[in-house]
Tab-separated table of C-alpha atoms in Angstrom:
chain	number	residue	atom	x	y	z
H	204	MET	CA	106.731	118.561	60.277
H	205	ALA	CA	102.982	118.068	60.616
H	206	ALA	CA	100.639	121.019	60.380
H	207	PRO	CA	99.417	122.229	63.754
H	208	LEU	CA	95.799	121.634	64.700
H	209	GLU	CA	94.257	124.945	65.789
H	210	ILE	CA	90.961	124.544	67.625
H	211	ARG	CA	88.411	127.307	68.217
H	212	ASN	CA	85.174	127.653	70.176
H	213	SER	CA	82.094	125.983	68.769
H	214	ALA	CA	79.131	128.320	68.396
H	215	THR	CA	76.655	125.567	69.286
H	216	GLY	CA	78.869	124.412	72.150
H	217	LYS	CA	78.454	127.852	73.695
H	218	ILE	CA	74.913	128.846	72.675
H	219	PHE	CA	73.059	125.704	73.818
H	220	PRO	CA	74.378	125.804	77.421
H	221	ALA	CA	73.327	129.463	77.598
H	222	ILE	CA	69.693	128.749	76.728
H	223	GLY	CA	68.828	127.336	80.173
H	224	PRO	CA	69.925	130.349	82.252
H	225	LEU	CA	68.299	132.715	79.747
H	226	ILE	CA	64.945	130.906	79.936
H	227	ILE	CA	65.094	130.806	83.742
H	228	GLY	CA	65.985	134.513	83.807
H	229	VAL	CA	63.005	135.364	81.615
H	230	MET	CA	60.718	133.282	83.854
H	231	PHE	CA	61.981	135.059	86.979
H	232	GLY	CA	61.560	138.405	85.179
H	233	PHE	CA	57.921	137.651	84.383
H	234	GLY	CA	57.443	136.545	87.983
H	235	ALA	CA	58.847	139.835	89.234
H	236	LEU	CA	56.571	141.799	86.888
H	237	ARG	CA	53.525	139.816	88.021
H	238	GLY	CA	54.524	140.442	91.616
H	239	LEU	CA	54.719	144.166	90.976
H	240	ALA	CA	51.351	144.149	89.208
H	241	SER	CA	49.652	142.253	92.034
H	242	GLY	CA	51.110	144.460	94.776
H	243	ALA	CA	53.340	141.803	96.375
H	244	ASN	CA	55.890	142.624	99.059
H	245	SER	CA	58.570	144.779	97.408
H	246	GLY	CA	61.360	142.862	99.179
H	247	HIS	CA	60.277	139.585	97.616
H	248	VAL	CA	59.880	141.185	94.200
H	249	LEU	CA	63.392	142.651	94.509
H	250	VAL	CA	64.851	139.209	95.270
H	251	ILE	CA	63.081	137.694	92.265
H	252	ALA	CA	64.222	140.577	90.032
H	253	LEU	CA	67.823	140.107	91.202
H	254	LEU	CA	67.591	136.380	90.453
H	255	ALA	CA	66.282	137.227	86.980
H	256	LEU	CA	69.170	139.599	86.349
H	257	ALA	CA	71.715	137.075	87.629
H	258	CYS	CA	70.364	134.304	85.378
H	259	LEU	CA	70.251	136.590	82.355
H	260	ALA	CA	73.797	137.792	83.027
H	261	LEU	CA	75.027	134.189	83.328
H	262	GLY	CA	73.294	133.254	80.071
H	263	PHE	CA	74.834	136.178	78.189
H	264	PHE	CA	78.251	135.476	79.758
H	265	ILE	CA	78.149	131.886	78.505
H	266	ALA	CA	76.779	132.856	75.081
H	267	ARG	CA	79.436	135.500	74.416
H	268	GLY	CA	81.989	132.715	73.884
H	269	ALA	CA	80.165	131.706	70.707
H	270	PHE	CA	81.341	134.921	69.074
H	271	ASP	CA	84.976	134.505	70.160
H	272	THR	CA	86.734	133.179	67.061
H	273	SER	CA	90.271	133.137	68.453
H	274	VAL	CA	92.271	129.909	68.668
H	275	LYS	CA	91.769	128.230	72.063
H	276	VAL	CA	93.833	125.025	71.776
H	277	VAL	CA	96.865	124.230	69.623
H	278	LEU	CA	98.246	120.734	69.047
H	279	ASP	CA	101.529	120.628	67.096
H	280	ASP	CA	104.824	118.715	66.870
H	281	ASN	CA	106.145	120.420	70.013
H	282	GLY	CA	103.201	119.754	72.347
H	283	PHE	CA	99.832	121.184	73.282
H	284	ARG	CA	98.764	124.629	74.442
H	285	ASP	CA	95.397	125.530	75.951
H	286	ARG	CA	94.903	129.288	75.995
H	287	ARG	CA	92.039	128.886	78.475
H	288	ALA	CA	94.368	127.239	81.012
H	289	GLY	CA	97.556	129.215	81.383
H	290	ASP	CA	98.525	129.485	77.693
H	291	VAL	CA	101.750	127.541	78.201
H	292	LEU	CA	103.227	124.888	75.940
H	293	VAL	CA	103.322	121.380	77.422
H	294	PRO	CA	105.919	119.395	75.426
H	295	TRP	CA	104.926	115.916	74.251
H	296	GLN	CA	107.954	114.405	76.024
H	297	ASN	CA	106.303	115.455	79.311
H	298	VAL	CA	103.057	113.624	78.449
H	299	ARG	CA	102.791	110.006	79.557
H	300	SER	CA	99.218	109.284	78.419
H	301	VAL	CA	95.959	110.851	77.295
H	302	ARG	CA	92.433	109.650	77.979
H	303	LEU	CA	89.087	110.650	76.545
H	304	ALA	CA	87.022	111.132	79.722
H	305	SER	CA	83.614	109.800	78.699
H	306	GLY	CA	84.392	108.263	75.338
H	307	GLY	CA	82.610	108.618	72.029
H	308	LYS	CA	81.307	111.753	70.363
H	309	GLY	CA	79.841	113.202	73.564
H	310	ALA	CA	83.150	113.334	75.421
H	311	ALA	CA	83.586	116.497	77.389
H	312	MET	CA	87.150	116.139	78.676
H	313	LEU	CA	90.631	115.047	77.650
H	314	ASN	CA	92.898	114.101	80.546
H	315	PHE	CA	96.645	114.343	79.948
H	316	GLU	CA	98.819	112.442	82.429
H	317	LEU	CA	102.201	114.150	82.677
H	318	THR	CA	105.528	112.682	83.784
H	319	GLY	CA	105.727	115.386	86.479
H	320	GLU	CA	103.653	118.253	87.799
H	321	PRO	CA	102.142	120.631	85.238
H	322	PRO	CA	103.654	124.095	84.767
H	323	ASP	CA	102.560	126.669	87.354
H	324	GLU	CA	100.538	128.594	84.741
H	325	ILE	CA	98.327	125.525	84.273
H	326	LYS	CA	98.403	124.344	87.876
H	327	TYR	CA	97.125	127.678	89.208
H	328	SER	CA	94.677	128.495	86.408
H	329	ALA	CA	90.979	128.755	87.231
H	330	VAL	CA	90.066	125.735	85.075
H	331	ASN	CA	92.370	123.515	87.128
H	332	ALA	CA	91.016	124.527	90.554
H	333	LEU	CA	89.557	121.078	91.271
H	334	SER	CA	92.928	119.389	90.787
H	335	ARG	CA	94.482	121.681	93.408
H	336	MET	CA	91.845	120.694	95.969
H	337	LEU	CA	91.875	116.928	95.447
H	338	PRO	CA	94.612	114.823	97.059
H	339	PHE	CA	95.200	112.760	93.887
H	340	GLY	CA	95.805	113.501	90.216
H	341	LYS	CA	98.408	116.217	90.737
H	342	ASN	CA	100.073	115.326	87.433
H	343	ILE	CA	96.846	115.376	85.374
H	344	VAL	CA	95.918	118.246	83.068
H	345	HIS	CA	92.202	118.389	82.256
H	346	MET	CA	91.144	119.934	78.950
H	347	GLU	CA	87.442	120.658	78.483
H	348	ILE	CA	86.556	119.960	74.847
H	349	SER	CA	82.747	120.035	74.672
H	350	SER	CA	82.759	123.751	73.805
H	351	LEU	CA	85.360	123.382	71.031
H	352	ASP	CA	84.763	122.954	67.304
H	353	VAL	CA	86.378	119.499	67.120
H	354	GLN	CA	85.293	116.156	68.518
H	355	GLY	CA	87.309	114.227	71.077
H	356	GLN	CA	88.090	111.348	68.738
H	357	ASP	CA	89.571	113.773	66.194
H	358	MET	CA	91.844	115.210	68.881
H	359	ILE	CA	92.937	111.694	69.881
H	360	GLU	CA	93.820	110.934	66.246
H	361	ALA	CA	95.821	114.176	66.020
H	362	ILE	CA	97.711	113.273	69.218
H	363	ARG	CA	98.481	109.796	67.838
H	364	ARG	CA	99.853	111.430	64.678
H	365	LEU	CA	101.840	114.179	66.432
H	366	ALA	CA	103.109	112.177	69.451
H	367	PRO	CA	103.113	108.435	68.737
H	368	HIS	CA	104.907	107.685	72.035
H	369	VAL	CA	101.971	108.997	74.121
H	370	ALA	CA	99.786	106.136	75.360
H	371	VAL	CA	96.098	106.545	74.511
H	372	GLU	CA	93.790	105.056	77.132
H	373	GLY	CA	90.108	104.242	76.812
């Protein structure tokens, strides 16, 4: 029995995407303050202030994941479990193939092709909303990996070790 691979959030994978909205929020905030100081229309200043608050809130929402140290994804002998997408075990015998979406170290997505439809917990999770809308790929489970503390190639190697029957594409 191989040891399970427990994967957590990456601090840099969460902090760096938060920098953009925070910078934009600060810029809108300074714009709102300058508008107040110059006597601009209060309606326009309010809109700019609300945009600043929205950008800052988005930045802090994204950044808070960097401090979440709980296990997000588990790969073991039984299958895989993504706590961000339904937190249900998908047995390896239900997985036909896996593909690293963009290849190399910068890959952002693992796509698992299942032999049937995914469990309802995954199918109706928020991270799988796109698959529900598109007419194809109903048996594909998408796992975002760019915010995790392991690289895509390491996950592929773990899948090869844990489930040698699963075809690895790309």
